[in-house]
Amino acid sequence: MPLALLALAIGAFGIGTTEFVIMGVLPQVAGDFGVSIPTAGWLVTGYALGVVFGAPLLTVLGTKVSRKKMLMFLMGLFVVGNLVSALAPAFGIMLIGRVVASLAHGAFFGIGSVVAAGLVAPQKKASAISLMFMGLTVANIVGVPLGTYIGQAAGWRITFGLVAALGVVGLLGVARLVPETGRPESVSIRGEFAAFKNAQVWLAMAMTVLGYGGVFAAITYITPMMTEVAGFTEGAVTWLLVLFGVGMFLGNLLGGRFADRALMPLLFVSLGALALVLLLFTATAHDKVLAAITLTLIGALGFATVPPLQKRVLDQASAAPTLASAANIGAFNLGNALAAWLGGTVIGAGLGYTSPNWVGALLSGTALLLAFLAAGLDRRARTAKAAASTPAQEPVRASAPVAGAPAARVPAARH
């Protein structure tokens, strides 16, 4: 695999750390600013919405420059947003910092997916995409738990300051390792938007919204769930996030490996199993051992959907993939925002800290139904294409004798 994938993974590591570390320090942030846990959850929702709107906007603007320069600009924006969060004097300012950082998220992964896929042979595209996303999964094994520990021990502001430093490292990695390919000549804004005429692109993004959204319904409020329901200490949340990250890492590897071979079957299995495990988490969250096992499975099954969903969008929008790819990253975060909001709503309604789990199960189960619908449309399209390419067979009929024509003579048998 090309060394440039390492640079993309470094950027993904920084972005993944800032996206998920807020879950580990959410109670501390809420306490310092004097807001409730559901209100502090807007730091998750606001970030996700920033990705949703920033992904297509910055990707469209990025068609005017080379992909490498755009990736460098996005990492610079990421650094600024995290510095604002680290220095924020009020909750509203921190929310602004989160949104600024989030604007880089969707476009970086969207453009990075196209760059990664273009660096390898066609049959290795999903594997290349999964290697870039490996930075995101490693962030959940190392970056997020370490950031959570530092935030609980030394203050969450230190955590976001270190995340900004990670962004600087990512910027330098892109500048040094990603090749300069120039602005693609065939890229046009009209051409990029034309990809959305394909209904399968919309179906894939809807699966993304609902499927991975199920994960965020549970993980956004994992700290109060594990401390108030399972009985873990705040310090133990760090190790629980490590388990979640290990699950994500393994799920990403499996998703990248099998998406190149059996994309839709992989989605059927992972989405169905994810819905079931999230439903079970409502019960297993009351036991420490079972909660830890379930959390690992949620990470694995949730992230096993990421490479196949991203590759499906690239396949369905192959003529103009950049905007569709970035929009799908936005779709991941639209699901995150929806799930975080729904999770906070059911908690605020007095249904308890485990109630977001059944919300997540409902979201992932709906994504599974959409996957079956997309597969059915694929089969119908293949059948129609096969019928159109097969020439019609005319039935062979005996010719009627022409009036006035002599009857055909049958030679007499010779003895």
Short mmCIF file of C-alpha atoms in Angstrom, two decimals:
data_model
loop_
_atom_site.label_atom_id
_atom_site.label_comp_id
_atom_site.label_asym_id
_atom_site.label_seq_id
_atom_site.Cartn_x
_atom_site.Cartn_y
_atom_site.Cartn_z
CA MET A 1 0.00 0.00 0.00
CA PRO A 2 1.28 3.53 -0.79
CA LEU A 3 2.94 5.50 2.00
CA ALA A 4 0.50 8.36 1.35
CA LEU A 5 -2.18 6.29 3.09
CA LEU A 6 -0.19 6.75 6.31
CA ALA A 7 -0.56 10.53 6.01
CA LEU A 8 -4.31 10.18 5.55
CA ALA A 9 -4.45 7.86 8.54
CA ILE A 10 -2.58 10.42 10.67
CA GLY A 11 -5.15 13.08 9.81
CA ALA A 12 -7.93 10.61 10.52
CA PHE A 13 -6.37 9.87 13.91
CA GLY A 14 -6.59 13.51 14.96
CA ILE A 15 -10.12 13.93 13.65
CA GLY A 16 -11.26 10.70 15.29
CA THR A 17 -9.81 11.76 18.62
CA THR A 18 -11.66 15.09 18.73
CA GLU A 19 -14.91 13.52 17.52
CA PHE A 20 -15.08 10.84 20.21
CA VAL A 21 -13.11 12.24 23.16
CA ILE A 22 -15.97 14.57 24.07
CA MET A 23 -17.97 11.52 25.24
CA GLY A 24 -15.32 10.71 27.84
CA VAL A 25 -15.19 14.24 29.32
CA LEU A 26 -18.84 15.23 28.84
CA PRO A 27 -19.65 15.32 32.59
CA GLN A 28 -16.58 17.51 33.30
CA VAL A 29 -17.48 19.95 30.52
CA ALA A 30 -21.09 20.09 31.70
CA GLY A 31 -19.99 20.73 35.27
CA ASP A 32 -17.52 23.49 34.38
CA PHE A 33 -20.07 25.38 32.28
CA GLY A 34 -22.99 24.68 34.61
CA VAL A 35 -25.20 22.90 32.06
CA SER A 36 -27.03 19.56 32.14
CA ILE A 37 -25.75 16.38 30.50
CA PRO A 38 -28.40 16.52 27.71
CA THR A 39 -27.44 20.16 27.04
CA ALA A 40 -23.76 19.26 26.94
CA GLY A 41 -24.76 16.60 24.40
CA TRP A 42 -25.16 19.47 21.92
CA LEU A 43 -21.36 19.47 21.68
CA VAL A 44 -21.82 16.09 19.97
CA THR A 45 -24.89 17.11 17.97
CA GLY A 46 -23.37 20.45 16.91
CA TYR A 47 -20.17 18.76 15.75
CA ALA A 48 -22.16 16.22 13.75
CA LEU A 49 -24.32 18.89 12.11
CA GLY A 50 -21.18 20.84 11.22
CA VAL A 51 -19.90 17.77 9.39
CA VAL A 52 -23.22 17.39 7.57
CA PHE A 53 -23.18 20.93 6.18
CA GLY A 54 -19.41 21.37 5.94
CA ALA A 55 -18.79 18.22 3.92
CA PRO A 56 -20.62 19.23 0.70
CA LEU A 57 -19.87 22.95 1.07
CA LEU A 58 -16.10 22.64 1.43
CA THR A 59 -15.92 19.80 -1.09
CA VAL A 60 -17.59 21.97 -3.72
CA LEU A 61 -15.21 24.83 -2.93
CA GLY A 62 -12.35 22.35 -3.11
CA THR A 63 -13.01 21.57 -6.77
CA LYS A 64 -11.06 24.74 -7.59
CA VAL A 65 -7.79 23.51 -6.08
CA SER A 66 -5.80 20.28 -5.96
CA ARG A 67 -6.93 17.61 -3.53
CA LYS A 68 -3.65 17.78 -1.60
CA LYS A 69 -3.95 21.54 -1.01
CA MET A 70 -7.56 21.09 0.07
CA LEU A 71 -6.57 18.37 2.56
CA MET A 72 -3.93 20.71 4.02
CA PHE A 73 -6.43 23.55 4.34
CA LEU A 74 -8.90 21.25 6.10
CA MET A 75 -6.33 20.15 8.67
CA GLY A 76 -5.51 23.82 9.36
CA LEU A 77 -9.21 24.51 9.96
CA PHE A 78 -9.32 21.53 12.29
CA VAL A 79 -6.45 22.95 14.37
CA VAL A 80 -8.17 26.35 14.72
CA GLY A 81 -11.45 24.80 15.85
CA ASN A 82 -9.83 22.72 18.57
CA LEU A 83 -7.84 25.68 19.87
CA VAL A 84 -11.10 27.66 20.19
CA SER A 85 -12.63 24.75 22.14
CA ALA A 86 -9.61 24.52 24.45
CA LEU A 87 -9.71 28.26 25.27
CA ALA A 88 -13.50 28.75 25.29
CA PRO A 89 -14.70 31.00 28.18
CA ALA A 90 -18.34 29.93 27.81
CA PHE A 91 -20.35 26.95 26.58
CA GLY A 92 -21.52 28.79 23.45
CA ILE A 93 -17.93 29.58 22.43
CA MET A 94 -16.92 25.96 22.88
CA LEU A 95 -19.86 24.91 20.72
CA ILE A 96 -18.61 27.29 18.01
CA GLY A 97 -15.13 25.77 18.26
CA ARG A 98 -16.59 22.28 17.87
CA VAL A 99 -18.51 23.35 14.77
CA VAL A 100 -15.42 24.98 13.22
CA ALA A 101 -13.40 21.79 13.77
CA SER A 102 -16.24 19.69 12.38
CA LEU A 103 -16.30 21.60 9.09
CA ALA A 104 -13.02 19.89 8.19
CA HIS A 105 -14.19 16.42 9.12
CA GLY A 106 -16.53 15.43 6.29
CA ALA A 107 -14.54 16.97 3.46
CA PHE A 108 -11.28 15.44 4.74
CA PHE A 109 -12.68 11.91 4.83
CA GLY A 110 -14.63 12.44 1.60
CA ILE A 111 -11.69 13.76 -0.41
CA GLY A 112 -9.32 11.40 1.41
CA SER A 113 -11.46 8.39 0.40
CA VAL A 114 -11.20 9.39 -3.26
CA VAL A 115 -7.44 9.92 -2.95
CA ALA A 116 -6.97 6.59 -1.14
CA ALA A 117 -9.06 4.68 -3.69
CA GLY A 118 -7.10 6.27 -6.54
CA LEU A 119 -3.76 5.11 -5.15
CA VAL A 120 -4.48 1.38 -5.53
CA ALA A 121 -5.87 -1.16 -8.00
CA PRO A 122 -9.68 -1.26 -8.39
CA GLN A 123 -10.02 -4.55 -6.49
CA LYS A 124 -8.29 -3.02 -3.45
CA LYS A 125 -10.30 0.19 -3.11
CA ALA A 126 -12.25 -0.83 0.00
CA SER A 127 -9.05 -2.02 1.66
CA ALA A 128 -7.35 1.31 0.94
CA ILE A 129 -10.32 3.22 2.34
CA SER A 130 -10.30 1.05 5.45
CA LEU A 131 -6.58 1.77 5.96
CA MET A 132 -7.29 5.50 5.96
CA PHE A 133 -10.14 4.95 8.42
CA MET A 134 -7.77 2.87 10.53
CA GLY A 135 -6.48 6.18 11.89
CA LEU A 136 -9.99 6.82 13.18
CA THR A 137 -10.18 3.43 14.85
CA VAL A 138 -6.70 3.69 16.38
CA ALA A 139 -7.80 7.05 17.78
CA ASN A 140 -10.43 5.18 19.75
CA ILE A 141 -7.87 2.74 21.11
CA VAL A 142 -5.19 5.29 21.99
CA GLY A 143 -6.25 8.90 21.42
CA VAL A 144 -9.71 8.89 22.98
CA PRO A 145 -8.88 6.89 26.14
CA LEU A 146 -5.70 8.91 26.68
CA GLY A 147 -7.58 12.15 26.08
CA THR A 148 -10.28 11.05 28.50
CA TYR A 149 -7.70 10.18 31.16
CA ILE A 150 -5.91 13.51 30.73
CA GLY A 151 -9.22 15.37 30.76
CA GLN A 152 -10.28 13.74 34.01
CA ALA A 153 -6.87 14.16 35.64
CA ALA A 154 -5.66 17.54 34.36
CA GLY A 155 -8.75 19.13 32.80
CA TRP A 156 -10.58 18.80 29.50
CA ARG A 157 -8.97 21.99 28.15
CA ILE A 158 -5.58 20.25 28.11
CA THR A 159 -7.19 17.44 26.13
CA PHE A 160 -8.41 19.74 23.36
CA GLY A 161 -5.06 21.56 23.29
CA LEU A 162 -3.33 18.24 22.64
CA VAL A 163 -5.89 17.41 19.95
CA ALA A 164 -4.97 20.66 18.20
CA ALA A 165 -1.33 19.54 18.30
CA LEU A 166 -2.38 16.25 16.67
CA GLY A 167 -3.92 18.31 13.90
CA VAL A 168 -0.57 20.02 13.28
CA VAL A 169 1.09 16.61 12.95
CA GLY A 170 -1.63 15.55 10.49
CA LEU A 171 -1.11 18.72 8.45
CA LEU A 172 2.64 18.07 8.21
CA GLY A 173 1.99 14.44 7.24
CA VAL A 174 -0.28 15.42 4.36
CA ALA A 175 2.19 18.06 3.18
CA ARG A 176 5.08 15.60 3.20
CA LEU A 177 3.58 12.30 2.03
CA VAL A 178 0.49 12.88 -0.13
CA PRO A 179 1.48 13.31 -3.81
CA GLU A 180 0.55 16.50 -5.63
CA THR A 181 -1.72 15.42 -8.47
CA GLY A 182 -3.02 18.81 -9.54
CA ARG A 183 -6.65 19.79 -9.88
CA PRO A 184 -8.60 17.04 -11.68
CA GLU A 185 -9.52 18.34 -15.12
CA SER A 186 -12.82 16.48 -15.28
CA VAL A 187 -14.16 17.84 -12.01
CA SER A 188 -17.08 20.26 -12.27
CA ILE A 189 -19.70 21.28 -9.75
CA ARG A 190 -22.53 20.32 -12.11
CA GLY A 191 -20.94 16.93 -12.74
CA GLU A 192 -20.51 16.26 -9.03
CA PHE A 193 -24.16 17.03 -8.33
CA ALA A 194 -25.24 14.78 -11.22
CA ALA A 195 -24.26 11.74 -9.14
CA PHE A 196 -27.24 12.38 -6.88
CA LYS A 197 -29.66 11.52 -9.70
CA ASN A 198 -28.96 7.88 -8.87
CA ALA A 199 -31.47 6.60 -6.30
CA GLN A 200 -28.95 4.04 -5.08
CA VAL A 201 -26.65 6.85 -3.90
CA TRP A 202 -29.47 8.20 -1.72
CA LEU A 203 -30.28 4.72 -0.42
CA ALA A 204 -26.64 4.13 0.53
CA MET A 205 -26.50 7.44 2.40
CA ALA A 206 -29.77 6.66 4.18
CA MET A 207 -28.25 3.36 5.33
CA THR A 208 -25.27 5.35 6.57
CA VAL A 209 -27.45 7.79 8.53
CA LEU A 210 -29.45 5.09 10.27
CA GLY A 211 -26.89 2.30 10.54
CA TYR A 212 -24.00 4.09 12.20
CA GLY A 213 -26.43 6.45 13.92
CA GLY A 214 -27.45 3.45 16.01
CA VAL A 215 -23.92 3.30 17.42
CA PHE A 216 -23.95 6.96 18.44
CA ALA A 217 -27.29 6.65 20.21
CA ALA A 218 -25.54 4.44 22.75
CA ILE A 219 -21.99 5.79 22.74
CA THR A 220 -22.84 9.50 23.19
CA TYR A 221 -24.05 8.88 26.74
CA ILE A 222 -21.72 5.99 27.54
CA THR A 223 -20.07 7.75 30.51
CA PRO A 224 -23.24 8.33 32.57
CA MET A 225 -24.59 4.94 31.44
CA MET A 226 -21.53 3.06 32.65
CA THR A 227 -21.08 5.00 35.89
CA GLU A 228 -24.73 5.33 36.93
CA VAL A 229 -26.10 2.01 35.62
CA ALA A 230 -23.24 -0.49 35.35
CA GLY A 231 -21.48 0.86 38.46
CA PHE A 232 -18.07 1.63 36.93
CA THR A 233 -15.92 4.45 38.31
CA GLU A 234 -15.15 7.43 36.09
CA GLY A 235 -11.58 6.20 35.74
CA ALA A 236 -12.80 2.87 34.34
CA VAL A 237 -14.51 4.67 31.45
CA THR A 238 -11.06 5.12 29.89
CA TRP A 239 -10.60 1.36 29.59
CA LEU A 240 -14.13 0.87 28.37
CA LEU A 241 -13.40 3.31 25.55
CA VAL A 242 -10.28 1.28 24.77
CA LEU A 243 -12.48 -1.80 24.35
CA PHE A 244 -14.84 0.14 22.12
CA GLY A 245 -11.85 1.29 20.06
CA VAL A 246 -10.49 -2.25 19.77
CA GLY A 247 -13.89 -3.33 18.47
CA MET A 248 -13.86 -0.50 15.92
CA PHE A 249 -10.35 -1.45 14.80
CA LEU A 250 -11.29 -5.09 14.23
CA GLY A 251 -14.58 -4.18 12.57
CA ASN A 252 -12.81 -1.80 10.21
CA LEU A 253 -10.31 -4.49 9.16
CA LEU A 254 -13.05 -7.04 8.53
CA GLY A 255 -15.22 -4.50 6.74
CA GLY A 256 -12.39 -3.49 4.41
CA ARG A 257 -11.45 -7.10 3.67
CA PHE A 258 -14.91 -8.45 2.91
CA ALA A 259 -16.39 -5.35 1.25
CA ASP A 260 -14.21 -6.02 -1.79
CA ARG A 261 -15.65 -9.56 -2.00
CA ALA A 262 -19.25 -9.55 -0.74
CA LEU A 263 -20.37 -6.01 -0.01
CA MET A 264 -24.13 -6.42 0.40
CA PRO A 265 -23.99 -9.70 2.39
CA LEU A 266 -21.55 -7.98 4.75
CA LEU A 267 -24.05 -5.15 5.27
CA PHE A 268 -26.90 -7.60 5.93
CA VAL A 269 -24.92 -9.40 8.64
CA SER A 270 -23.35 -6.35 10.31
CA LEU A 271 -26.51 -4.21 10.41
CA GLY A 272 -28.70 -7.05 11.63
CA ALA A 273 -26.25 -8.07 14.34
CA LEU A 274 -25.72 -4.44 15.37
CA ALA A 275 -29.46 -3.91 15.89
CA LEU A 276 -29.65 -7.06 18.01
CA VAL A 277 -26.62 -6.18 20.15
CA LEU A 278 -27.87 -2.63 20.79
CA LEU A 279 -31.20 -4.04 21.91
CA LEU A 280 -29.41 -6.43 24.27
CA PHE A 281 -27.31 -3.55 25.66
CA THR A 282 -30.41 -2.26 27.41
CA ALA A 283 -30.15 -5.34 29.65
CA THR A 284 -26.39 -6.02 29.64
CA ALA A 285 -25.60 -2.42 30.70
CA HIS A 286 -26.57 -3.46 34.24
CA ASP A 287 -23.66 -5.94 34.50
CA LYS A 288 -20.02 -4.84 34.33
CA VAL A 289 -18.65 -7.82 32.42
CA LEU A 290 -21.54 -8.07 29.97
CA ALA A 291 -21.49 -4.30 29.44
CA ALA A 292 -17.80 -4.38 28.50
CA ILE A 293 -18.33 -7.27 26.06
CA THR A 294 -21.37 -5.61 24.50
CA LEU A 295 -19.56 -2.30 24.10
CA THR A 296 -16.75 -4.05 22.20
CA LEU A 297 -19.26 -5.75 19.90
CA ILE A 298 -21.01 -2.45 19.20
CA GLY A 299 -17.70 -0.93 18.10
CA ALA A 300 -16.88 -3.90 15.87
CA LEU A 301 -20.28 -4.27 14.22
CA GLY A 302 -20.79 -0.54 13.83
CA PHE A 303 -17.47 0.10 12.11
CA ALA A 304 -17.73 -3.01 9.95
CA THR A 305 -20.37 -1.03 8.02
CA VAL A 306 -18.10 1.95 7.29
CA PRO A 307 -15.84 0.67 4.44
CA PRO A 308 -18.69 -1.09 2.58
CA LEU A 309 -21.03 1.89 2.82
CA GLN A 310 -18.31 4.30 1.67
CA LYS A 311 -17.33 1.99 -1.19
CA ARG A 312 -20.96 1.54 -2.25
CA VAL A 313 -21.35 5.29 -2.60
CA LEU A 314 -18.11 5.50 -4.61
CA ASP A 315 -19.31 2.66 -6.86
CA GLN A 316 -22.75 4.17 -7.44
CA ALA A 317 -21.27 7.63 -8.13
CA SER A 318 -18.18 6.47 -10.01
CA ALA A 319 -18.38 9.19 -12.67
CA ALA A 320 -18.20 12.02 -10.09
CA PRO A 321 -17.32 10.52 -6.70
CA THR A 322 -15.82 13.38 -4.67
CA LEU A 323 -18.97 15.23 -3.56
CA ALA A 324 -20.93 12.00 -3.06
CA SER A 325 -18.09 10.58 -0.96
CA ALA A 326 -17.97 13.69 1.24
CA ALA A 327 -21.76 13.78 1.47
CA ASN A 328 -21.70 10.21 2.77
CA ILE A 329 -19.30 11.24 5.52
CA GLY A 330 -21.82 13.95 6.29
CA ALA A 331 -24.48 11.24 6.35
CA PHE A 332 -22.52 9.38 9.04
CA ASN A 333 -22.58 12.50 11.16
CA LEU A 334 -26.20 13.32 10.37
CA GLY A 335 -26.93 9.94 11.90
CA ASN A 336 -24.70 10.86 14.84
CA ALA A 337 -26.57 14.13 15.36
CA LEU A 338 -29.96 12.47 15.06
CA ALA A 339 -28.99 9.68 17.42
CA ALA A 340 -27.43 12.02 20.00
CA TRP A 341 -30.55 14.20 19.94
CA LEU A 342 -32.92 11.23 20.22
CA GLY A 343 -30.80 9.75 23.00
CA GLY A 344 -30.84 12.99 24.95
CA THR A 345 -34.61 13.28 24.37
CA VAL A 346 -35.43 9.86 25.84
CA ILE A 347 -33.09 10.47 28.78
CA GLY A 348 -34.67 13.89 29.35
CA ALA A 349 -38.10 12.24 29.28
CA GLY A 350 -37.10 10.20 32.32
CA LEU A 351 -36.64 6.84 30.56
CA GLY A 352 -33.18 6.29 32.01
CA TYR A 353 -29.60 6.20 30.74
CA THR A 354 -30.09 2.86 28.96
CA SER A 355 -33.00 4.11 26.83
CA PRO A 356 -30.74 5.36 23.99
CA ASN A 357 -29.83 1.72 23.33
CA TRP A 358 -33.26 0.71 22.06
CA VAL A 359 -33.34 3.93 20.02
CA GLY A 360 -30.09 2.79 18.39
CA ALA A 361 -31.50 -0.69 17.76
CA LEU A 362 -34.49 0.84 15.96
CA LEU A 363 -32.23 3.01 13.78
CA SER A 364 -29.91 0.15 12.77
CA GLY A 365 -32.85 -2.19 12.14
CA THR A 366 -34.34 0.36 9.75
CA ALA A 367 -30.99 0.57 7.94
CA LEU A 368 -31.11 -3.20 7.47
CA LEU A 369 -34.50 -2.90 5.75
CA LEU A 370 -33.05 -0.28 3.40
CA ALA A 371 -30.15 -2.62 2.60
CA PHE A 372 -32.63 -5.31 1.51
CA LEU A 373 -34.45 -2.73 -0.61
CA ALA A 374 -31.18 -1.64 -2.29
CA ALA A 375 -30.25 -5.26 -3.02
CA GLY A 376 -33.69 -5.86 -4.55
CA LEU A 377 -33.27 -2.85 -6.83
CA ASP A 378 -29.83 -4.16 -7.85
CA ARG A 379 -31.33 -7.53 -8.83
CA ARG A 380 -34.11 -5.85 -10.79
CA ALA A 381 -31.61 -3.65 -12.66
CA ARG A 382 -29.43 -6.66 -13.53
CA THR A 383 -32.46 -8.60 -14.78
CA ALA A 384 -33.59 -5.69 -16.94
CA LYS A 385 -30.09 -5.25 -18.36
CA ALA A 386 -29.79 -8.95 -19.16
CA ALA A 387 -33.19 -8.93 -20.90
CA ALA A 388 -32.25 -5.87 -22.95
CA SER A 389 -28.96 -7.42 -24.10
CA THR A 390 -30.54 -10.73 -25.21
CA PRO A 391 -31.85 -10.64 -28.83
CA ALA A 392 -35.49 -11.60 -29.22
CA GLN A 393 -35.98 -15.11 -30.62
CA GLU A 394 -38.55 -15.33 -33.42
CA PRO A 395 -40.48 -18.62 -33.47
CA VAL A 396 -39.73 -20.78 -36.52
CA ARG A 397 -42.85 -21.28 -38.58
CA ALA A 398 -43.49 -23.53 -41.59
CA SER A 399 -43.90 -21.50 -44.78
CA ALA A 400 -47.35 -21.72 -46.35
CA PRO A 401 -47.37 -22.70 -50.05
CA VAL A 402 -47.62 -19.77 -52.43
CA ALA A 403 -50.71 -19.78 -54.63
CA GLY A 404 -49.97 -20.98 -58.13
CA ALA A 405 -46.59 -22.34 -57.25
CA PRO A 406 -45.83 -25.95 -58.12
CA ALA A 407 -45.89 -28.32 -55.23
CA ALA A 408 -42.55 -29.53 -54.06
CA ARG A 409 -41.71 -32.94 -55.38
CA VAL A 410 -40.63 -35.69 -53.06
CA PRO A 411 -38.10 -37.98 -54.69
CA ALA A 412 -39.41 -41.52 -55.08
CA ALA A 413 -37.79 -44.14 -53.07
CA ARG A 414 -35.45 -46.40 -55.06
CA HIS A 415 -35.60 -50.12 -54.68
#
